[in-house]
mmCIF file of C-alpha atoms in Angstrom:
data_model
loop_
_atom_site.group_PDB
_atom_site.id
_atom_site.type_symbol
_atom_site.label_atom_id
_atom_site.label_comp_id
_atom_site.label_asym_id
_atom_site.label_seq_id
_atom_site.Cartn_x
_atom_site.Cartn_y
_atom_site.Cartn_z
ATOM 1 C CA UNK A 8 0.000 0.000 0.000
ATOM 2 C CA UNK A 9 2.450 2.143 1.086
ATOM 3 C CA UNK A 10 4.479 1.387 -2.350
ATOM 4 C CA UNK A 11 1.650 2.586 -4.470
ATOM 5 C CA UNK A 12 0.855 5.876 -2.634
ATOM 6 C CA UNK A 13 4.689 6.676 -3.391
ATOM 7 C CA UNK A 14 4.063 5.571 -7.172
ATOM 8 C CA UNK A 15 1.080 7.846 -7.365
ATOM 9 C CA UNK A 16 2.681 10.711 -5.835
ATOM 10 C CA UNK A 17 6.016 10.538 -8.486
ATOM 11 C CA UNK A 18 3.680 9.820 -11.691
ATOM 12 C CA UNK A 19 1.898 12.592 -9.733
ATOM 13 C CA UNK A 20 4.701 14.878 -9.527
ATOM 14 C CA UNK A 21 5.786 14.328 -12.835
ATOM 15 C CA UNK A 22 2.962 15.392 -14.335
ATOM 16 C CA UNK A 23 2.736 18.375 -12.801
ATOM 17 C CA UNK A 24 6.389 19.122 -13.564
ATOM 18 C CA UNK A 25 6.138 21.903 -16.290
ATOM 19 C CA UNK A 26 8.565 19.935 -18.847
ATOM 20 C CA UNK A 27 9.075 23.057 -21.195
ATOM 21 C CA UNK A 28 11.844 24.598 -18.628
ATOM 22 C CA UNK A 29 14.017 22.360 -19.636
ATOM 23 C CA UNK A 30 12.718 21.652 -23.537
ATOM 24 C CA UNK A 31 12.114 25.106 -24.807
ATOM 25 C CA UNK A 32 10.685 25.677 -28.260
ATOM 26 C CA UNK A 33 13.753 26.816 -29.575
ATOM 27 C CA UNK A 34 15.538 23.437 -28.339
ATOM 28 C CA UNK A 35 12.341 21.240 -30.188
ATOM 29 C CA UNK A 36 12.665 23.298 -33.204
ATOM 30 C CA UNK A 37 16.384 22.489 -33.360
ATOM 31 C CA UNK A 38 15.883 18.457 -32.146
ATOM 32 C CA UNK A 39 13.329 17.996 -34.907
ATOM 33 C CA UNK A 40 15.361 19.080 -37.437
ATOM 34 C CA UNK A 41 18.090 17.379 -35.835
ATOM 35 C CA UNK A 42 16.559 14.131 -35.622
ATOM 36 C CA UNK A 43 14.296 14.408 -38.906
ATOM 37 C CA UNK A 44 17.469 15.215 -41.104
ATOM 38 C CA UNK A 45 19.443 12.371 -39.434
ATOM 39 C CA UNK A 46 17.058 10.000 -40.610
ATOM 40 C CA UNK A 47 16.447 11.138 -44.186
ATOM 41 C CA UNK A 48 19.885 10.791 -44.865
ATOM 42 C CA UNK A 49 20.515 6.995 -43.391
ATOM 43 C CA UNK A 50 17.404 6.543 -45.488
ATOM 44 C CA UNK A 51 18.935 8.179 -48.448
ATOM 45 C CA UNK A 52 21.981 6.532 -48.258
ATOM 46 C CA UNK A 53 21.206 3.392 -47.432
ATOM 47 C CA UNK A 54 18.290 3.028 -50.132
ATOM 48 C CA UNK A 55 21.304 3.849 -52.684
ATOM 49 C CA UNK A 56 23.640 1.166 -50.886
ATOM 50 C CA UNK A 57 20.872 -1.455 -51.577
ATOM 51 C CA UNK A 58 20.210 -0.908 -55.297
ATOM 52 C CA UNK A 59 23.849 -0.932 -55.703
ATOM 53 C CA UNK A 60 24.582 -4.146 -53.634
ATOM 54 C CA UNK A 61 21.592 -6.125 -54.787
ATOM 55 C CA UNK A 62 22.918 -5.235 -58.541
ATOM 56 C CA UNK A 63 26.010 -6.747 -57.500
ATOM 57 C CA UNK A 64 24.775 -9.545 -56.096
ATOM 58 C CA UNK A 65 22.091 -10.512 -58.408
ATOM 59 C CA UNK A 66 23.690 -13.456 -60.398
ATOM 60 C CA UNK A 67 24.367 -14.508 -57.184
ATOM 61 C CA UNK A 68 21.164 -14.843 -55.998
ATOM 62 C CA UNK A 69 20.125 -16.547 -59.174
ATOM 63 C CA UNK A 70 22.995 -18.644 -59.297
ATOM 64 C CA UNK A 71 22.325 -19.997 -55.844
ATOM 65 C CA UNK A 72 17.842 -19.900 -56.570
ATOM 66 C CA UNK A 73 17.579 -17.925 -53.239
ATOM 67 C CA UNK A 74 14.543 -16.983 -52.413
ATOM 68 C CA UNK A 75 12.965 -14.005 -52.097
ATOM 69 C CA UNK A 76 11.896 -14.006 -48.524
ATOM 70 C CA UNK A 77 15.639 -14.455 -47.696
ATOM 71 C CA UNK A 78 16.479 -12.243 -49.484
ATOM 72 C CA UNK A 79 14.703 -9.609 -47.726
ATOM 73 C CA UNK A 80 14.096 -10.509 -44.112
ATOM 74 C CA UNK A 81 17.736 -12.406 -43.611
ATOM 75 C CA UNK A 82 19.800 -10.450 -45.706
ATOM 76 C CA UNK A 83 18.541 -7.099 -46.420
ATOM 77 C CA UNK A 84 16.930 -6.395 -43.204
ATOM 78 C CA UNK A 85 19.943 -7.493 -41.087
ATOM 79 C CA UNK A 86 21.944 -5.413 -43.970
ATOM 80 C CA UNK A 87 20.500 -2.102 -43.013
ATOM 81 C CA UNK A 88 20.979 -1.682 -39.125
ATOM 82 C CA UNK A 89 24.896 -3.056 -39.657
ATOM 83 C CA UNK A 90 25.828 -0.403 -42.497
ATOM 84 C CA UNK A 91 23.589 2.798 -40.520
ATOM 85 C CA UNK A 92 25.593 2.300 -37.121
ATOM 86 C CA UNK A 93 28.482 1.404 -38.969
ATOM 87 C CA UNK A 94 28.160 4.780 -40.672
ATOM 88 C CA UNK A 95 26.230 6.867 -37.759
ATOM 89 C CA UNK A 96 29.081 9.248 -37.285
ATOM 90 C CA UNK A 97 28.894 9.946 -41.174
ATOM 91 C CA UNK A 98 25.250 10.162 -41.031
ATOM 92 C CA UNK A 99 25.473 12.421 -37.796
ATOM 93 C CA UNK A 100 27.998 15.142 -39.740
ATOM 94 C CA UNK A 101 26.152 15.580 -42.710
ATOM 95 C CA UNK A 102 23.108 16.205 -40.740
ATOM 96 C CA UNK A 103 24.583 18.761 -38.512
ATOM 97 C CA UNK A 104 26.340 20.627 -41.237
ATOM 98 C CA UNK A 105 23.225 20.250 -43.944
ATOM 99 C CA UNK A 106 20.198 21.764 -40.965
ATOM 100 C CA UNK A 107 22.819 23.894 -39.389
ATOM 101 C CA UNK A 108 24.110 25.534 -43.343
ATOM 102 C CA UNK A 109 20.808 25.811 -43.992
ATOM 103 C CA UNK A 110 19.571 27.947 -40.991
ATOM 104 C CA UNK A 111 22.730 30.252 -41.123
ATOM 105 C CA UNK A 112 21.787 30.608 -44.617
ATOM 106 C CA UNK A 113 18.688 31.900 -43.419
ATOM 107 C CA UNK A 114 19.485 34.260 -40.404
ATOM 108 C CA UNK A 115 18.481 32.009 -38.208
ATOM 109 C CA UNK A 116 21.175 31.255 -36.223
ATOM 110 C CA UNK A 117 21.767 35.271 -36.254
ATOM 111 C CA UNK A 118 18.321 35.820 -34.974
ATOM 112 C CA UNK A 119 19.006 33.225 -32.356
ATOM 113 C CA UNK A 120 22.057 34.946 -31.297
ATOM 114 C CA UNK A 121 20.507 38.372 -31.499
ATOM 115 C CA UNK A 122 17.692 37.482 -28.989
ATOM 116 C CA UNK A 123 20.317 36.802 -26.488
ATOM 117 C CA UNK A 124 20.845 33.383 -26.547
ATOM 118 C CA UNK A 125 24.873 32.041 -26.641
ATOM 119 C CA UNK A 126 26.422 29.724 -28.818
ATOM 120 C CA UNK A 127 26.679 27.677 -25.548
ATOM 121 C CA UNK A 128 22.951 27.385 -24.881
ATOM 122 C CA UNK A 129 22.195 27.098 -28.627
ATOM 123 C CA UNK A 130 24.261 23.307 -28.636
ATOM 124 C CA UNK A 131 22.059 22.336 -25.688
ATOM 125 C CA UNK A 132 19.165 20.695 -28.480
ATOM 126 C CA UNK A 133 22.508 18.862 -30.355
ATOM 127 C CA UNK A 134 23.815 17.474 -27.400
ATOM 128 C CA UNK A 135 20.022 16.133 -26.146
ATOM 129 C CA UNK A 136 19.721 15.153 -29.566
ATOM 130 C CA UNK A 137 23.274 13.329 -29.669
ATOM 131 C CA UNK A 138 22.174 11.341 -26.205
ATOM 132 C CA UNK A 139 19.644 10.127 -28.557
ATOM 133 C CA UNK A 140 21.156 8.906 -31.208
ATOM 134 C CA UNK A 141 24.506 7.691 -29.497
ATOM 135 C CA UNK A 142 21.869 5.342 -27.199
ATOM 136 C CA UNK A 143 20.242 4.478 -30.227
ATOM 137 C CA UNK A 144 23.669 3.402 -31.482
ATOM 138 C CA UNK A 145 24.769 1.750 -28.601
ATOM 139 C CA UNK A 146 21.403 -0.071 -28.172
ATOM 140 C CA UNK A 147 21.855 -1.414 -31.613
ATOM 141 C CA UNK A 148 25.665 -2.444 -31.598
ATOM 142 C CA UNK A 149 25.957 -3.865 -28.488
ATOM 143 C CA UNK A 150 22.574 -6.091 -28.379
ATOM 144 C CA UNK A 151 20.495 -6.064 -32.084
ATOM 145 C CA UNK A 152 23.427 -6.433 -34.247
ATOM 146 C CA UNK A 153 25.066 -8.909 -33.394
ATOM 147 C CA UNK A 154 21.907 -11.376 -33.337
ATOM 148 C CA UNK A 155 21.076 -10.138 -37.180
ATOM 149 C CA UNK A 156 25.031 -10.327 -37.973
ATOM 150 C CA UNK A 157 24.458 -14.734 -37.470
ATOM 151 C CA UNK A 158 21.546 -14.480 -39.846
ATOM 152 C CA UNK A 159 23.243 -12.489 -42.160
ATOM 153 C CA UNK A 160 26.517 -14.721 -42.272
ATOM 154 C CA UNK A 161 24.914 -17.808 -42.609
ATOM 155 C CA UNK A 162 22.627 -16.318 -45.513
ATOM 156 C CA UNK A 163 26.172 -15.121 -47.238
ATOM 157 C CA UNK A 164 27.557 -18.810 -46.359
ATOM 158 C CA UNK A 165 24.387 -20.532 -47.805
ATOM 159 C CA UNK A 166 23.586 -18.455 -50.812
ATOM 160 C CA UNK A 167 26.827 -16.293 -51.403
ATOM 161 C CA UNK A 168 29.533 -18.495 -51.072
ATOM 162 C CA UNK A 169 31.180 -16.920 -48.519
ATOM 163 C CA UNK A 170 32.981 -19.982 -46.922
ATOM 164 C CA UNK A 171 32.846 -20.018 -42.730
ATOM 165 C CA UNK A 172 35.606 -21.875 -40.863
ATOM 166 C CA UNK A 173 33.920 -24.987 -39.643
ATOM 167 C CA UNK A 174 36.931 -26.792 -38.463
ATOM 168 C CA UNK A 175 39.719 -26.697 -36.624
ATOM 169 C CA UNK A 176 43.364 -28.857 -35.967
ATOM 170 C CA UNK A 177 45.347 -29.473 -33.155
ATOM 171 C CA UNK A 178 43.466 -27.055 -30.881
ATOM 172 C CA UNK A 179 44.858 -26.684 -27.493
ATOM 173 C CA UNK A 180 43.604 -24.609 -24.466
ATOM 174 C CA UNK A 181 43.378 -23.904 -20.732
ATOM 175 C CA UNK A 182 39.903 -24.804 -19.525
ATOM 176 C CA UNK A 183 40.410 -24.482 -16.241
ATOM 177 C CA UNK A 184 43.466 -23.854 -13.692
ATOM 178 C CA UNK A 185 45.792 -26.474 -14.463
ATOM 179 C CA UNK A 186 43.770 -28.632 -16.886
ATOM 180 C CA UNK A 187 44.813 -28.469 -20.208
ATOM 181 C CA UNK A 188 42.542 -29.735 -23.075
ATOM 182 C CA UNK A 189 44.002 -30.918 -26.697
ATOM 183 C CA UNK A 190 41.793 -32.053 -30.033
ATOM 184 C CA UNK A 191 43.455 -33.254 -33.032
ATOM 185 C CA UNK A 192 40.397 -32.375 -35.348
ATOM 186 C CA UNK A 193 36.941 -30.320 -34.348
ATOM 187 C CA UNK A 194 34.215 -30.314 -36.387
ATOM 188 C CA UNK A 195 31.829 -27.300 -35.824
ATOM 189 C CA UNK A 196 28.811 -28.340 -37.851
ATOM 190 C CA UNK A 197 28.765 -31.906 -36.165
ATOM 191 C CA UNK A 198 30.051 -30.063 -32.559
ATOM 192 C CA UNK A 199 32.045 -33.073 -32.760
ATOM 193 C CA UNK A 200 36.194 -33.369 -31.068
ATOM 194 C CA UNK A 201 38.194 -36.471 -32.392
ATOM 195 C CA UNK A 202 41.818 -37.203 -30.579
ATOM 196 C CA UNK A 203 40.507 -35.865 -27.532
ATOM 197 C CA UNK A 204 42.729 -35.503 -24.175
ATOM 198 C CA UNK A 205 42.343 -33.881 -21.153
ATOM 199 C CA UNK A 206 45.434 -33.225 -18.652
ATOM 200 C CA UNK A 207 45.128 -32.186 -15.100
ATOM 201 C CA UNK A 208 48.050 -30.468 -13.486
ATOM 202 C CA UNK A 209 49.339 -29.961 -9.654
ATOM 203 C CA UNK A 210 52.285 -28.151 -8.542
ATOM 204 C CA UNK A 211 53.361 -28.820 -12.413
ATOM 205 C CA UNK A 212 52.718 -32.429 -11.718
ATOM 206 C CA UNK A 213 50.424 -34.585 -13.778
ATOM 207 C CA UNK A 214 48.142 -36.170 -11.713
ATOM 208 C CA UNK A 215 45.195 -36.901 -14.175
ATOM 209 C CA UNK A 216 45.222 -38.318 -17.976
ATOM 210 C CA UNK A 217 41.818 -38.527 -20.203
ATOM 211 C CA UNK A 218 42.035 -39.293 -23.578
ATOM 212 C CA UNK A 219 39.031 -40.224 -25.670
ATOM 213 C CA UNK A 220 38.224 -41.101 -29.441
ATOM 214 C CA UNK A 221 35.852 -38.635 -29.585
ATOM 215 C CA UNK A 222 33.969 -36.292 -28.006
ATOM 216 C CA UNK A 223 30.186 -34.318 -28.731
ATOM 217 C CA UNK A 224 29.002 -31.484 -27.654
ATOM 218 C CA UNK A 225 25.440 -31.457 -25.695
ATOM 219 C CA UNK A 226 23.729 -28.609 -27.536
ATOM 220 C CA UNK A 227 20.378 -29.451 -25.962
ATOM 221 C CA UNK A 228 21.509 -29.139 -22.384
ATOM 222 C CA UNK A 229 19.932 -26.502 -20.312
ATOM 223 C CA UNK A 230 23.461 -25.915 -18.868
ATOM 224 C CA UNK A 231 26.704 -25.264 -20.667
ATOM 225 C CA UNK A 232 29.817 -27.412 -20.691
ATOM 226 C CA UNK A 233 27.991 -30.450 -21.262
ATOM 227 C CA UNK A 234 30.144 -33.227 -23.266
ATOM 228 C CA UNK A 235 29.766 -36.833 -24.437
ATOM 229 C CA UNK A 236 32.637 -39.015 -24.707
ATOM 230 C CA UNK A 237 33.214 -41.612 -26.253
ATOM 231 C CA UNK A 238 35.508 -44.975 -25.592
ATOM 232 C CA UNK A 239 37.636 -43.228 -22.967
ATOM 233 C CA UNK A 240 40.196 -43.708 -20.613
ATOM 234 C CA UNK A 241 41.542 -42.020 -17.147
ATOM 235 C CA UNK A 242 44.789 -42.246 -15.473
ATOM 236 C CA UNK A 243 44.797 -40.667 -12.349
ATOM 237 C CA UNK A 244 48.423 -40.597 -11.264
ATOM 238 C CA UNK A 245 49.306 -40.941 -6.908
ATOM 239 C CA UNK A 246 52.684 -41.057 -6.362
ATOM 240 C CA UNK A 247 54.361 -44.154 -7.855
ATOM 241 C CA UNK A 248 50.535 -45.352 -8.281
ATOM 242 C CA UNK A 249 48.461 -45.652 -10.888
ATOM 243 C CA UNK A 250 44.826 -46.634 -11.355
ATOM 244 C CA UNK A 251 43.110 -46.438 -14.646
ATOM 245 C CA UNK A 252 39.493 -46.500 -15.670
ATOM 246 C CA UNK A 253 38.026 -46.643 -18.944
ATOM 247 C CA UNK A 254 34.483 -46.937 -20.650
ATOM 248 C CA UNK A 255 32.200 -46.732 -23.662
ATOM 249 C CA UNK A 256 30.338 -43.556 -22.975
ATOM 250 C CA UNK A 257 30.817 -40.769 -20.388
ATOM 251 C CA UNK A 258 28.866 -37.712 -19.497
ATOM 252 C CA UNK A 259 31.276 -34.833 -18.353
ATOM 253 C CA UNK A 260 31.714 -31.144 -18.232
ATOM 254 C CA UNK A 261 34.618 -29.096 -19.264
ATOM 255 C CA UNK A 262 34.769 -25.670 -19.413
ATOM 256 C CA UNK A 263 35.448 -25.025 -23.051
ATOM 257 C CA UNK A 264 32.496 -24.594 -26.008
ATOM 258 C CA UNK A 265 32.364 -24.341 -30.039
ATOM 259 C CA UNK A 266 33.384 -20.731 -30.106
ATOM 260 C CA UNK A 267 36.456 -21.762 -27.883
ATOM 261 C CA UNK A 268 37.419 -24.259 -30.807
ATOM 262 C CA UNK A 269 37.026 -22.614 -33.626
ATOM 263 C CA UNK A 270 37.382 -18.671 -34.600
ATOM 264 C CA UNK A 271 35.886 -17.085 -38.299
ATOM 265 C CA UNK A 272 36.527 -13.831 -39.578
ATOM 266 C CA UNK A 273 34.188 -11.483 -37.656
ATOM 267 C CA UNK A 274 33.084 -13.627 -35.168
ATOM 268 C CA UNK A 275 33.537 -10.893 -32.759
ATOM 269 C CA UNK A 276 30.594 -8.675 -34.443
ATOM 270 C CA UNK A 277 28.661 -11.701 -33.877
ATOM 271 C CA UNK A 278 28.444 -11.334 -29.641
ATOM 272 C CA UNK A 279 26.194 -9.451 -27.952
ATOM 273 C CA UNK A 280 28.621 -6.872 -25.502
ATOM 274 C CA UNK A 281 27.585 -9.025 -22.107
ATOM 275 C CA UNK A 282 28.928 -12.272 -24.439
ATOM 276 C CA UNK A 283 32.242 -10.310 -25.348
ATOM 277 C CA UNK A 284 32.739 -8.822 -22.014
ATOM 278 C CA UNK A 285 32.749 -13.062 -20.302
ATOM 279 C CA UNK A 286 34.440 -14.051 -23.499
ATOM 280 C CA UNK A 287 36.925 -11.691 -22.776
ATOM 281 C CA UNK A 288 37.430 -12.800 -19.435
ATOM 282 C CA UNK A 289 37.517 -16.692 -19.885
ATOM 283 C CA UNK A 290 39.532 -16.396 -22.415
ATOM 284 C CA UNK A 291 42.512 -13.779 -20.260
ATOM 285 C CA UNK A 292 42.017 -16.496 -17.528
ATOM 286 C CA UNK A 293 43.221 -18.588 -20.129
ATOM 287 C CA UNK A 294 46.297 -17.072 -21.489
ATOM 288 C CA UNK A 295 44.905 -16.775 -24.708
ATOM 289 C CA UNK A 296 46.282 -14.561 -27.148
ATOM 290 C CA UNK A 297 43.915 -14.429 -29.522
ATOM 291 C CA UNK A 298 41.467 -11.860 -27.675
ATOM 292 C CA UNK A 299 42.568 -8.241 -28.752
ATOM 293 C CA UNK A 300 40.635 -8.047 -31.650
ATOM 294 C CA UNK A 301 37.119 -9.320 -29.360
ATOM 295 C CA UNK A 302 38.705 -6.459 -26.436
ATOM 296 C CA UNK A 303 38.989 -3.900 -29.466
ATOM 297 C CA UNK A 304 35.106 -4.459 -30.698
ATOM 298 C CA UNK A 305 33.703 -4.131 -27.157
ATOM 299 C CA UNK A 306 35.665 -0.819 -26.449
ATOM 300 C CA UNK A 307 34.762 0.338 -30.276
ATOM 301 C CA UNK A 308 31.230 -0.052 -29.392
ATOM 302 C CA UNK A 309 31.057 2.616 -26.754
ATOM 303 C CA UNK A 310 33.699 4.612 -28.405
ATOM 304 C CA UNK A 311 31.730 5.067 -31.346
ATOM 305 C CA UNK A 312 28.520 5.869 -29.619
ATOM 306 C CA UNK A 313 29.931 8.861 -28.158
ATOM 307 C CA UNK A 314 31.519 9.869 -31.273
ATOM 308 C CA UNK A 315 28.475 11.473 -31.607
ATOM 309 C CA UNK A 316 29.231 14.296 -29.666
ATOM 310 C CA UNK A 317 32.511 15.273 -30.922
ATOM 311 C CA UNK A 318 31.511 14.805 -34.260
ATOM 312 C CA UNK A 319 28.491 17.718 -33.873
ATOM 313 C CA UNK A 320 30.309 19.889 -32.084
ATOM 314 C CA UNK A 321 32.286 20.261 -34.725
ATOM 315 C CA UNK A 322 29.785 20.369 -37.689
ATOM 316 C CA UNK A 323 27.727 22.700 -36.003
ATOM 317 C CA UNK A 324 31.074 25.141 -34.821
ATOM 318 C CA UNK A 325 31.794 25.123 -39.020
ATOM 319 C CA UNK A 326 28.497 25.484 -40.370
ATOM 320 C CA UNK A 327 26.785 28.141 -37.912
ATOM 321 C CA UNK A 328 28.454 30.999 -39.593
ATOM 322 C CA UNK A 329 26.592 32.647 -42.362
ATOM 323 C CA UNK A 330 29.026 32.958 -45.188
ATOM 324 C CA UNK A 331 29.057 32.973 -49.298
ATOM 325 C CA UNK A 332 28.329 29.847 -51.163
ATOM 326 C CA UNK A 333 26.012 28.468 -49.268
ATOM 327 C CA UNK A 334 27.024 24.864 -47.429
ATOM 328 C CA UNK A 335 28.917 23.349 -50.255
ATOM 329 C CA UNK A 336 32.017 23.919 -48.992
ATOM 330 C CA UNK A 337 30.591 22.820 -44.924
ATOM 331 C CA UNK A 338 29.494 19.613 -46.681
ATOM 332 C CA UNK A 339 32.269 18.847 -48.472
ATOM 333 C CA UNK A 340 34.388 19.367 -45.437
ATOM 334 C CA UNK A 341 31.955 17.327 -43.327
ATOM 335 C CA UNK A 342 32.611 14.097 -45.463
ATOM 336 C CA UNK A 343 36.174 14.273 -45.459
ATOM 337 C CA UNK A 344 36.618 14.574 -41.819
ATOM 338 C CA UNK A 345 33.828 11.543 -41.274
ATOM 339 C CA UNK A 346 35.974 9.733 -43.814
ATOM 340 C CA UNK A 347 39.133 10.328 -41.912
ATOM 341 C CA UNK A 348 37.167 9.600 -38.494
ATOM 342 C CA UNK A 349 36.316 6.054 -39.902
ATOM 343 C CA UNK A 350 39.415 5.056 -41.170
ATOM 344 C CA UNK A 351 41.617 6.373 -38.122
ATOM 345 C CA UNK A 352 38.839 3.207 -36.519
ATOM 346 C CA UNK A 353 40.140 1.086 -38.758
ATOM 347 C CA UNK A 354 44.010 1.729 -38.948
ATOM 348 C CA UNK A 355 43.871 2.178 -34.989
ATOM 349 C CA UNK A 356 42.211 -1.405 -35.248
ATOM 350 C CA UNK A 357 44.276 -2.944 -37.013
ATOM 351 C CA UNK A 358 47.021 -1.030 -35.589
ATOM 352 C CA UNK A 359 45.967 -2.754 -32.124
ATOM 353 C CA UNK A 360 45.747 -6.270 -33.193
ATOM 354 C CA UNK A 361 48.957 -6.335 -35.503
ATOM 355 C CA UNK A 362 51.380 -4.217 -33.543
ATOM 356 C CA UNK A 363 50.047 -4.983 -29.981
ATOM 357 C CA UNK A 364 48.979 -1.274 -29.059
ATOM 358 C CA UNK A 365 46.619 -1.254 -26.184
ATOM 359 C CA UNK A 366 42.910 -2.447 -27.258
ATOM 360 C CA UNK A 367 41.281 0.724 -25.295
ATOM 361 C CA UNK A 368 43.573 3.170 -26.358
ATOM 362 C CA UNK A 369 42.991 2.163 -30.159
ATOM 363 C CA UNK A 370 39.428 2.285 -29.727
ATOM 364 C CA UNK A 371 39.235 5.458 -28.470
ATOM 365 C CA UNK A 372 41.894 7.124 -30.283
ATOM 366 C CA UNK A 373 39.737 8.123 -32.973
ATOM 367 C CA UNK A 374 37.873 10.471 -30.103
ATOM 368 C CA UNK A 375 40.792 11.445 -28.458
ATOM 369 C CA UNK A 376 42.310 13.098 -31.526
ATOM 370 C CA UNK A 377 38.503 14.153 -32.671
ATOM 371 C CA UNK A 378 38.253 15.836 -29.538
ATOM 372 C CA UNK A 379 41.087 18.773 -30.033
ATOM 373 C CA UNK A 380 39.250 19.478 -32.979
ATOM 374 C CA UNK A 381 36.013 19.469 -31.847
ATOM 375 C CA UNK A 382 37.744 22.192 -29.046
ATOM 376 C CA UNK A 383 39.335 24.235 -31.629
ATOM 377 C CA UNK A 384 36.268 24.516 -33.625
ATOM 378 C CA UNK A 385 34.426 25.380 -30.336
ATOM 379 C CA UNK A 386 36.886 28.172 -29.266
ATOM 380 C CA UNK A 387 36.557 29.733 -32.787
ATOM 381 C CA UNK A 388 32.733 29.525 -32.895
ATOM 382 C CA UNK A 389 30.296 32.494 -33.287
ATOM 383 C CA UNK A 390 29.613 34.228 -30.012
#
């Protein structure tokens, strides 16, 4: 009882909160076309990417009979969330500089500044706008993505010829502390281990042999780790003793799964950022070094959200002046530094996973270097 007078008093309060002291007309006028421009052109833009890509891939398609429905709910609608937040901060720019070009052009911006308002209080709409959109962003990276990423990939695998890895040879890795697991062959489509043999250390010391012909992985298990195998053998090792046990079939868990087994190219785009962030940390309990390039796509996700920011102050700081020849030259400006913004992400990528830089650092470089920019422009803004 006491719970839902407390409810009723905050939905209470809040609706007789007068909202428009913090949301003035000036700062909806300047979110809608915000917003409403940011849109259009990730529609624009990504209408033109499809005609071009499904003209590409159209012999494809009939090569392989795929059918229409696959077409356009596995591919094509899985296609157009990856490319928009891949290109967000490309999307973002133009739409600052195009609205913000455009009201300069028309003495907006100078009536706006004339009635007493700063150049401060005039970004206040961006920035509310650029929570927005970098949630949006972040929303869709770290958790929708991904999910439509496994569609997509095994539509391009099916239907596209775009080979995955399925397999993998003389895989060995720490499952736990002190127990080392070995394969000679892994079959991913079959979740199937052949050559199997598991080693238990203490104090260095083997105390604990399994080997097993092969060995299957439970997918129907409610639980993970599950593992069948088959015609095995134990020697546990006590001293100058030795007692061995062997069987047909054997039910066990061991802390390894497929995606321990077997890596494909971008099969870090394919985890949701709670999967990369324990994948992360199995695999530095591990000793693995094959996890910078999984550390480098879970920093790049929030890194790129709040790209966002940096990337408006500095489209609106260029394109708020009212000068001759309209926004051609903002715009044109506007694409080269989003072009240079996305390919300082990939060389800083690539950088990190090549040339061991730190994972974090490389993900955020981009916004680090963006960010004396975006501070220069500032300073030099109309006042």
């Amino acid at each position: 009882m006491l719970k839902r007078l407390s409810t009723n008093k905050i939905f209470a309060s809040l609706r007789s909160y007068d909202f428009s002291k913090i949301i003035g007309r000036l700062d909806r006028y300047i979110i809608g076309k915000f917003i409403g421009t940011y849109f259009f052109s990730i529609l624009l833009i990504i209408s033109i990417s499809i005609v071009i890509d499904f003209n590409e891939n159209l012999n494809k398609f009939e090569q392989f009979h795929t059918p229409w429905k696959a077409i356009v709910f596995d591919y094509y609608a899985n296609f157009i969330p990856y490319f928009a937040n891949l290109f967000s901060p490309l999307f973002v720019f133009i739409a600052v500089i195009f609205f913000t070009s455009k009201m300069a052009g028309n003495s907006e911006i100078i009536s706006i500044m004339a009635s007493g308002v700063s150049f401060r209080r005039m970004m206040k709409p961006y920035m509310i706008s650029c929570m927005f959109i970098s949630g949006l962003n972040y929303c869709l990276s770290a958790y929708v993505i991904p999910h439509g990423t496994v569609i997509r990939q095994n539509f391009e695998a099916l239907y596209k010829n775009n080979k995955k890895n399925t397999s993998a040879e003389n895989v060995q890795l720490q499952v736990d502390k002190g127990v080392i697991a070995y394969m000679q062959h892994y079959d991913n489509v079959r979740k199937r281990g052949y050559g199997f043999c598991l080693d238990k250390f203490e104090n260095k010391k083997l105390v604990s042999h399994m080997t097993a012909i092969e060995i299957q992985y439970d997918t129907i298990s409610d639980s993970k780790y599950h593992w069948k195998a088959s015609n095995w053998k134990i020697r546990n090792m006590r001293g100058v003793r030795e007692q061995i046990t062997s069987g047909t079939t054997m039910d066990t868990i061991i802390f390894m799964e497929p995606t321990d087994l077997v890596y494909s190219r971008g099969q870090q785009e394919t985890f949701t950022s709670p999967q990369l962030a324990d994948y992360i940390s199995k695999q530095i309990d591990r000793g693995s070094s094959n996890v910078v390039r999984y550390q480098v796509e879970y920093h790049k996700r929030i890194a790129t959200s709040f790209a966002s920011f940096i990337l408006t102050i500095i489209g609106a700081s260029l394109s708020s002046r009212k000068r001759k020849g309209g926004m051609g030259m903002y715009l044109g400006l506007g694409l080269v530094l989003s072009f240079v913004y996305i390919m300082l992400q990939t060389v800083s990528s690539s950088f990190a996973v090549n040339a061991g830089a730190p994972p974090m650092l490389a993900a955020w470089m981009p916004n680090i270097i963006f960010a004396f920019v975006a501070y220069f422009c500032y300073r030099k803004a109309p006042n």
